[in-house]
Amino acid sequence: LAKTTQPISMDSYEGQEVNITCSHNNIATNDYITWYQQFPSQGPRFIIQGYKTKVTNEVASLFIPADRKSSTLSLPRVSLSDTAVYYCLVGDKRIGGYNKLIFGAGTRLAVHP
Amino acid sequence: DTEVTQTPKHLVMGMTNKKSLKCEQHMGHRAMYWYKQKAKKPPELMFVYSYEKLSINESVPSRFSPECPNSSLLNLHLHALQPEDSALYLCASSALLREGTDTQYFGPGTRLTVL
């Protein structure tokens, strides 16, 4: 499974757009890129997943360049409730099998008033 | 409904106690997982069950004993734990889809304290 590297922490202010970049230089052809969000004392929550180019849902956008060696999670107009740890994960979908998730250190995002 | 429930929310036990953590999902998922998370650290995979069979044991000490009675339930039996086993224990499930990706859905966790 490809190793991921993210900034340890980031600070932002309410209403701003936040971009968190994740490096995954050894990503394999079959690997998907997944982002999870975790609040203190809660389980991680799936945010978004992609394979290439751009994916957007009601919560975030995920930008993946052509070489797929990095990805950027974009959170539009953050609020105080977006303060959390954000994990970038890279792993393959095993047909007929489970998907083993290896969490990296994650990025602690602090949103200030 | 994308909910995974875990009970209890908090558990305090002595090193000689026997206790169990419970996890339940009603999404029809066929894979269930146990993770351990220490404070300010990422979750670490402990066990994976697929189709009610143990698929992965990540070299977890035998004082942790998983059980999957049916496709909706996952238990983690605890015996003779050590204080360093105090952590947040997370359960997750996934559908094991043959096409597309296999998103894991996590429960809220059980905060375990071993005295």
JSON list of C-alpha atoms in Angstrom, two decimals:
[
{"chain": "A", "resi": 1, "resn": "LEU", "atom": "CA", "xyz": [0.00, 0.00, 0.00]},
{"chain": "A", "resi": 2, "resn": "ALA", "atom": "CA", "xyz": [1.32, 3.44, -0.94]},
{"chain": "A", "resi": 3, "resn": "LYS", "atom": "CA", "xyz": [2.59, 5.65, 1.87]},
{"chain": "A", "resi": 4, "resn": "THR", "atom": "CA", "xyz": [1.03, 9.08, 2.19]},
{"chain": "A", "resi": 5, "resn": "THR", "atom": "CA", "xyz": [2.49, 12.36, 3.44]},
{"chain": "A", "resi": 6, "resn": "GLN", "atom": "CA", "xyz": [0.35, 15.26, 4.65]},
{"chain": "A", "resi": 7, "resn": "PRO", "atom": "CA", "xyz": [0.99, 18.44, 6.62]},
{"chain": "A", "resi": 8, "resn": "ILE", "atom": "CA", "xyz": [0.75, 17.79, 10.34]},
{"chain": "A", "resi": 9, "resn": "SER", "atom": "CA", "xyz": [-1.48, 20.78, 10.95]},
{"chain": "A", "resi": 10, "resn": "MET", "atom": "CA", "xyz": [-3.18, 23.73, 9.25]},
{"chain": "A", "resi": 11, "resn": "ASP", "atom": "CA", "xyz": [-4.98, 26.80, 10.48]},
{"chain": "A", "resi": 12, "resn": "SER", "atom": "CA", "xyz": [-7.76, 28.68, 8.73]},
{"chain": "A", "resi": 13, "resn": "TYR", "atom": "CA", "xyz": [-10.56, 31.13, 9.39]},
{"chain": "A", "resi": 14, "resn": "GLU", "atom": "CA", "xyz": [-14.27, 30.81, 8.95]},
{"chain": "A", "resi": 15, "resn": "GLY", "atom": "CA", "xyz": [-15.44, 31.38, 5.40]},
{"chain": "A", "resi": 16, "resn": "GLN", "atom": "CA", "xyz": [-12.10, 30.60, 3.78]},
{"chain": "A", "resi": 17, "resn": "GLU", "atom": "CA", "xyz": [-11.36, 27.80, 1.36]},
{"chain": "A", "resi": 18, "resn": "VAL", "atom": "CA", "xyz": [-8.97, 25.19, 2.71]},
{"chain": "A", "resi": 19, "resn": "ASN", "atom": "CA", "xyz": [-6.79, 23.00, 0.53]},
{"chain": "A", "resi": 20, "resn": "ILE", "atom": "CA", "xyz": [-4.99, 20.02, 2.07]},
{"chain": "A", "resi": 21, "resn": "THR", "atom": "CA", "xyz": [-2.46, 18.31, -0.15]},
{"chain": "A", "resi": 22, "resn": "CYS", "atom": "CA", "xyz": [-1.38, 14.71, 0.21]},
{"chain": "A", "resi": 23, "resn": "SER", "atom": "CA", "xyz": [1.67, 13.15, -1.45]},
{"chain": "A", "resi": 24, "resn": "HIS", "atom": "CA", "xyz": [1.60, 9.52, -2.52]},
{"chain": "A", "resi": 25, "resn": "ASN", "atom": "CA", "xyz": [4.56, 9.03, -4.82]},
{"chain": "A", "resi": 26, "resn": "ASN", "atom": "CA", "xyz": [4.31, 5.23, -4.89]},
{"chain": "A", "resi": 27, "resn": "ILE", "atom": "CA", "xyz": [0.62, 5.03, -5.78]},
{"chain": "A", "resi": 28, "resn": "ALA", "atom": "CA", "xyz": [-0.19, 1.89, -7.76]},
{"chain": "A", "resi": 29, "resn": "THR", "atom": "CA", "xyz": [-2.29, 1.69, -10.89]},
{"chain": "A", "resi": 30, "resn": "ASN", "atom": "CA", "xyz": [-5.26, 0.15, -9.09]},
{"chain": "A", "resi": 31, "resn": "ASP", "atom": "CA", "xyz": [-5.16, 2.47, -6.06]},
{"chain": "A", "resi": 32, "resn": "TYR", "atom": "CA", "xyz": [-7.98, 4.82, -5.19]},
{"chain": "A", "resi": 33, "resn": "ILE", "atom": "CA", "xyz": [-7.48, 7.95, -3.07]},
{"chain": "A", "resi": 34, "resn": "THR", "atom": "CA", "xyz": [-9.83, 8.35, -0.13]},
{"chain": "A", "resi": 35, "resn": "TRP", "atom": "CA", "xyz": [-10.22, 11.09, 2.47]},
{"chain": "A", "resi": 36, "resn": "TYR", "atom": "CA", "xyz": [-11.72, 10.66, 5.91]},
{"chain": "A", "resi": 37, "resn": "GLN", "atom": "CA", "xyz": [-12.60, 13.26, 8.55]},
{"chain": "A", "resi": 38, "resn": "GLN", "atom": "CA", "xyz": [-12.41, 12.57, 12.27]},
{"chain": "A", "resi": 39, "resn": "PHE", "atom": "CA", "xyz": [-13.70, 14.63, 15.17]},
{"chain": "A", "resi": 40, "resn": "PRO", "atom": "CA", "xyz": [-12.35, 14.01, 18.70]},
{"chain": "A", "resi": 41, "resn": "SER", "atom": "CA", "xyz": [-13.66, 10.80, 20.28]},
{"chain": "A", "resi": 42, "resn": "GLN", "atom": "CA", "xyz": [-15.63, 9.87, 17.16]},
{"chain": "A", "resi": 43, "resn": "GLY", "atom": "CA", "xyz": [-15.04, 7.39, 14.37]},
{"chain": "A", "resi": 44, "resn": "PRO", "atom": "CA", "xyz": [-13.63, 8.58, 11.03]},
{"chain": "A", "resi": 45, "resn": "ARG", "atom": "CA", "xyz": [-16.20, 9.69, 8.50]},
{"chain": "A", "resi": 46, "resn": "PHE", "atom": "CA", "xyz": [-15.82, 9.13, 4.76]},
{"chain": "A", "resi": 47, "resn": "ILE", "atom": "CA", "xyz": [-15.60, 12.43, 2.89]},
{"chain": "A", "resi": 48, "resn": "ILE", "atom": "CA", "xyz": [-14.66, 11.76, -0.71]},
{"chain": "A", "resi": 49, "resn": "GLN", "atom": "CA", "xyz": [-12.91, 9.29, -2.97]},
{"chain": "A", "resi": 50, "resn": "GLY", "atom": "CA", "xyz": [-11.41, 9.50, -6.44]},
{"chain": "A", "resi": 51, "resn": "TYR", "atom": "CA", "xyz": [-9.16, 7.84, -8.96]},
{"chain": "A", "resi": 52, "resn": "LYS", "atom": "CA", "xyz": [-8.16, 10.66, -11.30]},
{"chain": "A", "resi": 53, "resn": "THR", "atom": "CA", "xyz": [-9.00, 14.25, -12.34]},
{"chain": "A", "resi": 54, "resn": "LYS", "atom": "CA", "xyz": [-11.62, 15.91, -10.16]},
{"chain": "A", "resi": 55, "resn": "VAL", "atom": "CA", "xyz": [-14.40, 14.64, -7.96]},
{"chain": "A", "resi": 56, "resn": "THR", "atom": "CA", "xyz": [-16.93, 16.86, -6.21]},
{"chain": "A", "resi": 57, "resn": "ASN", "atom": "CA", "xyz": [-19.68, 16.11, -3.73]},
{"chain": "A", "resi": 58, "resn": "GLU", "atom": "CA", "xyz": [-21.79, 18.18, -1.36]},
{"chain": "A", "resi": 59, "resn": "VAL", "atom": "CA", "xyz": [-18.97, 18.36, 1.19]},
{"chain": "A", "resi": 60, "resn": "ALA", "atom": "CA", "xyz": [-15.68, 18.72, -0.69]},
{"chain": "A", "resi": 61, "resn": "SER", "atom": "CA", "xyz": [-13.75, 18.49, -3.93]},
{"chain": "A", "resi": 62, "resn": "LEU", "atom": "CA", "xyz": [-10.82, 16.24, -4.66]},
{"chain": "A", "resi": 63, "resn": "PHE", "atom": "CA", "xyz": [-8.25, 17.23, -7.27]},
{"chain": "A", "resi": 64, "resn": "ILE", "atom": "CA", "xyz": [-5.91, 14.58, -8.65]},
{"chain": "A", "resi": 65, "resn": "PRO", "atom": "CA", "xyz": [-3.26, 15.51, -11.23]},
{"chain": "A", "resi": 66, "resn": "ALA", "atom": "CA", "xyz": [-2.52, 13.29, -14.20]},
{"chain": "A", "resi": 67, "resn": "ASP", "atom": "CA", "xyz": [0.50, 11.59, -12.57]},
{"chain": "A", "resi": 68, "resn": "ARG", "atom": "CA", "xyz": [-1.63, 10.79, -9.45]},
{"chain": "A", "resi": 69, "resn": "LYS", "atom": "CA", "xyz": [1.38, 11.26, -7.18]},
{"chain": "A", "resi": 70, "resn": "SER", "atom": "CA", "xyz": [-0.52, 13.77, -5.09]},
{"chain": "A", "resi": 71, "resn": "SER", "atom": "CA", "xyz": [-4.06, 14.83, -4.37]},
{"chain": "A", "resi": 72, "resn": "THR", "atom": "CA", "xyz": [-5.69, 17.92, -2.88]},
{"chain": "A", "resi": 73, "resn": "LEU", "atom": "CA", "xyz": [-8.77, 17.96, -0.71]},
{"chain": "A", "resi": 74, "resn": "SER", "atom": "CA", "xyz": [-10.60, 21.26, -1.03]},
{"chain": "A", "resi": 75, "resn": "LEU", "atom": "CA", "xyz": [-13.09, 22.38, 1.61]},
{"chain": "A", "resi": 76, "resn": "PRO", "atom": "CA", "xyz": [-15.06, 25.45, 0.48]},
{"chain": "A", "resi": 77, "resn": "ARG", "atom": "CA", "xyz": [-15.97, 28.14, 3.00]},
{"chain": "A", "resi": 78, "resn": "VAL", "atom": "CA", "xyz": [-15.00, 26.29, 6.18]},
{"chain": "A", "resi": 79, "resn": "SER", "atom": "CA", "xyz": [-16.81, 26.81, 9.45]},
{"chain": "A", "resi": 80, "resn": "LEU", "atom": "CA", "xyz": [-15.80, 26.14, 13.05]},
{"chain": "A", "resi": 81, "resn": "SER", "atom": "CA", "xyz": [-17.42, 22.71, 12.79]},
{"chain": "A", "resi": 82, "resn": "ASP", "atom": "CA", "xyz": [-14.86, 21.68, 10.17]},
{"chain": "A", "resi": 83, "resn": "THR", "atom": "CA", "xyz": [-12.17, 21.62, 12.85]},
{"chain": "A", "resi": 84, "resn": "ALA", "atom": "CA", "xyz": [-11.04, 17.99, 12.73]},
{"chain": "A", "resi": 85, "resn": "VAL", "atom": "CA", "xyz": [-8.31, 15.63, 11.62]},
{"chain": "A", "resi": 86, "resn": "TYR", "atom": "CA", "xyz": [-8.30, 14.81, 7.92]},
{"chain": "A", "resi": 87, "resn": "TYR", "atom": "CA", "xyz": [-6.76, 11.56, 6.71]},
{"chain": "A", "resi": 88, "resn": "CYS", "atom": "CA", "xyz": [-5.62, 10.80, 3.19]},
{"chain": "A", "resi": 89, "resn": "LEU", "atom": "CA", "xyz": [-5.54, 7.10, 2.36]},
{"chain": "A", "resi": 90, "resn": "VAL", "atom": "CA", "xyz": [-4.42, 5.23, -0.70]},
{"chain": "A", "resi": 91, "resn": "GLY", "atom": "CA", "xyz": [-5.36, 1.62, -1.25]},
{"chain": "A", "resi": 92, "resn": "ASP", "atom": "CA", "xyz": [-6.58, -0.86, -3.79]},
{"chain": "A", "resi": 93, "resn": "LYS", "atom": "CA", "xyz": [-10.05, -2.22, -4.17]},
{"chain": "A", "resi": 94, "resn": "ARG", "atom": "CA", "xyz": [-9.74, -5.95, -3.84]},
{"chain": "A", "resi": 95, "resn": "ILE", "atom": "CA", "xyz": [-12.40, -7.55, -5.96]},
{"chain": "A", "resi": 96, "resn": "GLY", "atom": "CA", "xyz": [-14.45, -9.80, -3.72]},
{"chain": "A", "resi": 97, "resn": "GLY", "atom": "CA", "xyz": [-12.36, -8.82, -0.72]},
{"chain": "A", "resi": 98, "resn": "TYR", "atom": "CA", "xyz": [-11.95, -6.17, 1.89]},
{"chain": "A", "resi": 99, "resn": "ASN", "atom": "CA", "xyz": [-10.14, -2.90, 1.44]},
{"chain": "A", "resi": 100, "resn": "LYS", "atom": "CA", "xyz": [-7.32, -2.65, 3.99]},
{"chain": "A", "resi": 101, "resn": "LEU", "atom": "CA", "xyz": [-7.02, 0.93, 5.21]},
{"chain": "A", "resi": 102, "resn": "ILE", "atom": "CA", "xyz": [-3.70, 2.19, 6.50]},
{"chain": "A", "resi": 103, "resn": "PHE", "atom": "CA", "xyz": [-4.11, 5.56, 8.17]},
{"chain": "A", "resi": 104, "resn": "GLY", "atom": "CA", "xyz": [-1.24, 8.03, 8.11]},
{"chain": "A", "resi": 105, "resn": "ALA", "atom": "CA", "xyz": [-0.72, 10.73, 10.69]},
{"chain": "A", "resi": 106, "resn": "GLY", "atom": "CA", "xyz": [-3.43, 12.96, 9.21]},
{"chain": "A", "resi": 107, "resn": "THR", "atom": "CA", "xyz": [-3.73, 16.75, 9.11]},
{"chain": "A", "resi": 108, "resn": "ARG", "atom": "CA", "xyz": [-5.16, 18.58, 12.10]},
{"chain": "A", "resi": 109, "resn": "LEU", "atom": "CA", "xyz": [-7.22, 21.47, 10.75]},
{"chain": "A", "resi": 110, "resn": "ALA", "atom": "CA", "xyz": [-8.11, 24.24, 13.16]},
{"chain": "A", "resi": 111, "resn": "VAL", "atom": "CA", "xyz": [-10.71, 26.76, 11.99]},
{"chain": "A", "resi": 112, "resn": "HIS", "atom": "CA", "xyz": [-10.74, 30.05, 13.88]},
{"chain": "A", "resi": 113, "resn": "PRO", "atom": "CA", "xyz": [-13.52, 32.63, 14.17]},
{"chain": "B", "resi": 1, "resn": "ASP", "atom": "CA", "xyz": [-29.08, 4.07, 6.89]},
{"chain": "B", "resi": 2, "resn": "THR", "atom": "CA", "xyz": [-25.27, 4.22, 7.05]},
{"chain": "B", "resi": 3, "resn": "GLU", "atom": "CA", "xyz": [-25.00, 3.73, 10.78]},
{"chain": "B", "resi": 4, "resn": "VAL", "atom": "CA", "xyz": [-22.66, 1.50, 12.72]},
{"chain": "B", "resi": 5, "resn": "THR", "atom": "CA", "xyz": [-23.48, 1.32, 16.42]},
{"chain": "B", "resi": 6, "resn": "GLN", "atom": "CA", "xyz": [-21.12, 0.40, 19.22]},
{"chain": "B", "resi": 7, "resn": "THR", "atom": "CA", "xyz": [-21.76, -0.39, 22.87]},
{"chain": "B", "resi": 8, "resn": "PRO", "atom": "CA", "xyz": [-20.81, 0.59, 25.44]},
{"chain": "B", "resi": 9, "resn": "LYS", "atom": "CA", "xyz": [-19.62, 4.15, 24.75]},
{"chain": "B", "resi": 10, "resn": "HIS", "atom": "CA", "xyz": [-17.28, 4.03, 27.74]},
{"chain": "B", "resi": 11, "resn": "LEU", "atom": "CA", "xyz": [-15.82, 1.09, 29.61]},
{"chain": "B", "resi": 12, "resn": "VAL", "atom": "CA", "xyz": [-13.57, 0.99, 32.65]},
{"chain": "B", "resi": 13, "resn": "MET", "atom": "CA", "xyz": [-12.15, -2.38, 33.60]},
{"chain": "B", "resi": 14, "resn": "GLY", "atom": "CA", "xyz": [-9.51, -3.87, 35.83]},
{"chain": "B", "resi": 15, "resn": "MET", "atom": "CA", "xyz": [-6.70, -6.04, 34.53]},
{"chain": "B", "resi": 16, "resn": "THR", "atom": "CA", "xyz": [-8.40, -9.21, 35.79]},
{"chain": "B", "resi": 17, "resn": "ASN", "atom": "CA", "xyz": [-11.82, -8.47, 34.33]},
{"chain": "B", "resi": 18, "resn": "LYS", "atom": "CA", "xyz": [-13.49, -10.01, 31.30]},
{"chain": "B", "resi": 19, "resn": "LYS", "atom": "CA", "xyz": [-15.60, -7.69, 29.19]},
{"chain": "B", "resi": 20, "resn": "SER", "atom": "CA", "xyz": [-16.92, -7.47, 25.65]},
{"chain": "B", "resi": 21, "resn": "LEU", "atom": "CA", "xyz": [-17.35, -4.70, 23.12]},
{"chain": "B", "resi": 22, "resn": "LYS", "atom": "CA", "xyz": [-20.25, -4.94, 20.70]},
{"chain": "B", "resi": 23, "resn": "CYS", "atom": "CA", "xyz": [-20.72, -3.59, 17.19]},
{"chain": "B", "resi": 24, "resn": "GLU", "atom": "CA", "xyz": [-23.80, -3.77, 14.98]},
{"chain": "B", "resi": 25, "resn": "GLN", "atom": "CA", "xyz": [-24.67, -2.71, 11.46]},
{"chain": "B", "resi": 26, "resn": "HIS", "atom": "CA", "xyz": [-27.83, -3.20, 9.43]},
{"chain": "B", "resi": 27, "resn": "MET", "atom": "CA", "xyz": [-26.57, -2.10, 6.04]},
{"chain": "B", "resi": 28, "resn": "GLY", "atom": "CA", "xyz": [-26.12, -5.64, 4.75]},
{"chain": "B", "resi": 29, "resn": "HIS", "atom": "CA", "xyz": [-22.36, -5.22, 4.78]},
{"chain": "B", "resi": 30, "resn": "ARG", "atom": "CA", "xyz": [-20.30, -8.40, 4.59]},
{"chain": "B", "resi": 31, "resn": "ALA", "atom": "CA", "xyz": [-17.00, -7.09, 5.96]},
{"chain": "B", "resi": 32, "resn": "MET", "atom": "CA", "xyz": [-16.48, -5.84, 9.51]},
{"chain": "B", "resi": 33, "resn": "TYR", "atom": "CA", "xyz": [-13.37, -4.42, 11.12]},
{"chain": "B", "resi": 34, "resn": "TRP", "atom": "CA", "xyz": [-11.91, -3.61, 14.52]},
{"chain": "B", "resi": 35, "resn": "TYR", "atom": "CA", "xyz": [-9.46, -0.72, 14.88]},
{"chain": "B", "resi": 36, "resn": "LYS", "atom": "CA", "xyz": [-7.59, 0.59, 17.90]},
{"chain": "B", "resi": 37, "resn": "GLN", "atom": "CA", "xyz": [-6.82, 4.29, 18.26]},
{"chain": "B", "resi": 38, "resn": "LYS", "atom": "CA", "xyz": [-4.55, 5.79, 20.90]},
{"chain": "B", "resi": 39, "resn": "ALA", "atom": "CA", "xyz": [-4.80, 9.47, 21.75]},
{"chain": "B", "resi": 40, "resn": "LYS", "atom": "CA", "xyz": [-3.61, 11.77, 18.96]},
{"chain": "B", "resi": 41, "resn": "LYS", "atom": "CA", "xyz": [-2.66, 8.78, 16.79]},
{"chain": "B", "resi": 42, "resn": "PRO", "atom": "CA", "xyz": [-4.33, 7.37, 13.68]},
{"chain": "B", "resi": 43, "resn": "PRO", "atom": "CA", "xyz": [-6.53, 4.27, 13.86]},
{"chain": "B", "resi": 44, "resn": "GLU", "atom": "CA", "xyz": [-4.70, 0.97, 13.58]},
{"chain": "B", "resi": 45, "resn": "LEU", "atom": "CA", "xyz": [-6.31, -2.09, 12.07]},
{"chain": "B", "resi": 46, "resn": "MET", "atom": "CA", "xyz": [-6.69, -5.07, 14.42]},
{"chain": "B", "resi": 47, "resn": "PHE", "atom": "CA", "xyz": [-9.04, -7.59, 12.77]},
{"chain": "B", "resi": 48, "resn": "VAL", "atom": "CA", "xyz": [-11.03, -8.01, 9.57]},
{"chain": "B", "resi": 49, "resn": "TYR", "atom": "CA", "xyz": [-13.97, -10.35, 9.11]},
{"chain": "B", "resi": 50, "resn": "SER", "atom": "CA", "xyz": [-15.32, -11.01, 5.65]},
{"chain": "B", "resi": 51, "resn": "TYR", "atom": "CA", "xyz": [-18.42, -13.17, 5.22]},
{"chain": "B", "resi": 52, "resn": "GLU", "atom": "CA", "xyz": [-18.28, -13.89, 8.97]},
{"chain": "B", "resi": 53, "resn": "LYS", "atom": "CA", "xyz": [-14.84, -15.46, 8.68]},
{"chain": "B", "resi": 54, "resn": "LEU", "atom": "CA", "xyz": [-11.70, -13.98, 10.22]},
{"chain": "B", "resi": 55, "resn": "SER", "atom": "CA", "xyz": [-9.63, -12.73, 7.28]},
{"chain": "B", "resi": 56, "resn": "ILE", "atom": "CA", "xyz": [-6.97, -10.69, 9.01]},
{"chain": "B", "resi": 57, "resn": "ASN", "atom": "CA", "xyz": [-5.44, -10.66, 12.48]},
{"chain": "B", "resi": 58, "resn": "GLU", "atom": "CA", "xyz": [-2.80, -7.94, 12.58]},
{"chain": "B", "resi": 59, "resn": "SER", "atom": "CA", "xyz": [-0.69, -9.80, 15.15]},
{"chain": "B", "resi": 60, "resn": "VAL", "atom": "CA", "xyz": [-3.02, -8.74, 17.93]},
{"chain": "B", "resi": 61, "resn": "PRO", "atom": "CA", "xyz": [-2.31, -10.24, 21.41]},
{"chain": "B", "resi": 62, "resn": "SER", "atom": "CA", "xyz": [-4.58, -13.12, 22.39]},
{"chain": "B", "resi": 63, "resn": "ARG", "atom": "CA", "xyz": [-6.07, -11.11, 25.24]},
{"chain": "B", "resi": 64, "resn": "PHE", "atom": "CA", "xyz": [-8.21, -9.59, 22.46]},
{"chain": "B", "resi": 65, "resn": "SER", "atom": "CA", "xyz": [-10.59, -12.18, 20.97]},
{"chain": "B", "resi": 66, "resn": "PRO", "atom": "CA", "xyz": [-12.91, -11.21, 18.12]},
{"chain": "B", "resi": 67, "resn": "GLU", "atom": "CA", "xyz": [-16.16, -12.94, 17.30]},
{"chain": "B", "resi": 68, "resn": "CYS", "atom": "CA", "xyz": [-18.63, -12.52, 14.45]},
{"chain": "B", "resi": 69, "resn": "PRO", "atom": "CA", "xyz": [-21.87, -14.33, 15.43]},
{"chain": "B", "resi": 70, "resn": "ASN", "atom": "CA", "xyz": [-23.66, -13.24, 12.25]},
{"chain": "B", "resi": 71, "resn": "SER", "atom": "CA", "xyz": [-23.30, -10.80, 9.39]},
{"chain": "B", "resi": 72, "resn": "SER", "atom": "CA", "xyz": [-24.67, -7.88, 11.43]},
{"chain": "B", "resi": 73, "resn": "LEU", "atom": "CA", "xyz": [-22.78, -8.33, 14.68]},
{"chain": "B", "resi": 74, "resn": "LEU", "atom": "CA", "xyz": [-19.15, -8.12, 15.69]},
{"chain": "B", "resi": 75, "resn": "ASN", "atom": "CA", "xyz": [-17.84, -8.60, 19.21]},
{"chain": "B", "resi": 76, "resn": "LEU", "atom": "CA", "xyz": [-14.45, -8.02, 20.77]},
{"chain": "B", "resi": 77, "resn": "HIS", "atom": "CA", "xyz": [-13.88, -10.04, 23.93]},
{"chain": "B", "resi": 78, "resn": "LEU", "atom": "CA", "xyz": [-11.37, -8.61, 26.37]},
{"chain": "B", "resi": 79, "resn": "HIS", "atom": "CA", "xyz": [-9.51, -10.52, 29.06]},
{"chain": "B", "resi": 80, "resn": "ALA", "atom": "CA", "xyz": [-6.50, -9.75, 31.22]},
{"chain": "B", "resi": 81, "resn": "LEU", "atom": "CA", "xyz": [-5.84, -6.42, 29.55]},
{"chain": "B", "resi": 82, "resn": "GLN", "atom": "CA", "xyz": [-2.99, -4.09, 30.41]},
{"chain": "B", "resi": 83, "resn": "PRO", "atom": "CA", "xyz": [-3.19, -0.35, 31.11]},
{"chain": "B", "resi": 84, "resn": "GLU", "atom": "CA", "xyz": [-1.49, 0.32, 27.76]},
{"chain": "B", "resi": 85, "resn": "ASP", "atom": "CA", "xyz": [-4.53, -1.23, 26.06]},
{"chain": "B", "resi": 86, "resn": "SER", "atom": "CA", "xyz": [-6.54, 1.84, 27.05]},
{"chain": "B", "resi": 87, "resn": "ALA", "atom": "CA", "xyz": [-7.70, 3.41, 23.80]},
{"chain": "B", "resi": 88, "resn": "LEU", "atom": "CA", "xyz": [-10.67, 4.18, 21.56]},
{"chain": "B", "resi": 89, "resn": "TYR", "atom": "CA", "xyz": [-11.84, 0.97, 19.88]},
{"chain": "B", "resi": 90, "resn": "LEU", "atom": "CA", "xyz": [-13.52, 1.54, 16.56]},
{"chain": "B", "resi": 91, "resn": "CYS", "atom": "CA", "xyz": [-15.68, -0.79, 14.56]},
{"chain": "B", "resi": 92, "resn": "ALA", "atom": "CA", "xyz": [-16.27, -0.37, 10.84]},
{"chain": "B", "resi": 93, "resn": "SER", "atom": "CA", "xyz": [-18.11, -2.19, 8.08]},
{"chain": "B", "resi": 94, "resn": "SER", "atom": "CA", "xyz": [-18.05, -2.25, 4.29]},
{"chain": "B", "resi": 95, "resn": "ALA", "atom": "CA", "xyz": [-20.18, -3.79, 1.59]},
{"chain": "B", "resi": 96, "resn": "LEU", "atom": "CA", "xyz": [-17.50, -5.81, -0.21]},
{"chain": "B", "resi": 97, "resn": "LEU", "atom": "CA", "xyz": [-18.78, -4.57, -3.56]},
{"chain": "B", "resi": 98, "resn": "ARG", "atom": "CA", "xyz": [-17.44, -6.37, -6.58]},
{"chain": "B", "resi": 99, "resn": "GLU", "atom": "CA", "xyz": [-17.53, -3.21, -8.66]},
{"chain": "B", "resi": 100, "resn": "GLY", "atom": "CA", "xyz": [-16.28, 0.23, -7.73]},
{"chain": "B", "resi": 101, "resn": "THR", "atom": "CA", "xyz": [-14.82, 1.04, -4.36]},
{"chain": "B", "resi": 102, "resn": "ASP", "atom": "CA", "xyz": [-15.48, -0.35, -0.92]},
{"chain": "B", "resi": 103, "resn": "THR", "atom": "CA", "xyz": [-16.09, 2.50, 1.53]},
{"chain": "B", "resi": 104, "resn": "GLN", "atom": "CA", "xyz": [-15.72, 1.72, 5.22]},
{"chain": "B", "resi": 105, "resn": "TYR", "atom": "CA", "xyz": [-18.29, 3.16, 7.62]},
{"chain": "B", "resi": 106, "resn": "PHE", "atom": "CA", "xyz": [-17.14, 3.66, 11.19]},
{"chain": "B", "resi": 107, "resn": "GLY", "atom": "CA", "xyz": [-19.00, 3.55, 14.47]},
{"chain": "B", "resi": 108, "resn": "PRO", "atom": "CA", "xyz": [-18.52, 6.15, 17.22]},
{"chain": "B", "resi": 109, "resn": "GLY", "atom": "CA", "xyz": [-16.15, 3.91, 19.14]},
{"chain": "B", "resi": 110, "resn": "THR", "atom": "CA", "xyz": [-15.85, 2.60, 22.68]},
{"chain": "B", "resi": 111, "resn": "ARG", "atom": "CA", "xyz": [-13.52, 4.49, 24.99]},
{"chain": "B", "resi": 112, "resn": "LEU", "atom": "CA", "xyz": [-11.76, 1.80, 27.05]},
{"chain": "B", "resi": 113, "resn": "THR", "atom": "CA", "xyz": [-9.82, 2.51, 30.21]},
{"chain": "B", "resi": 114, "resn": "VAL", "atom": "CA", "xyz": [-7.86, -0.30, 31.86]},
{"chain": "B", "resi": 115, "resn": "LEU", "atom": "CA", "xyz": [-6.93, 0.31, 35.47]}
]
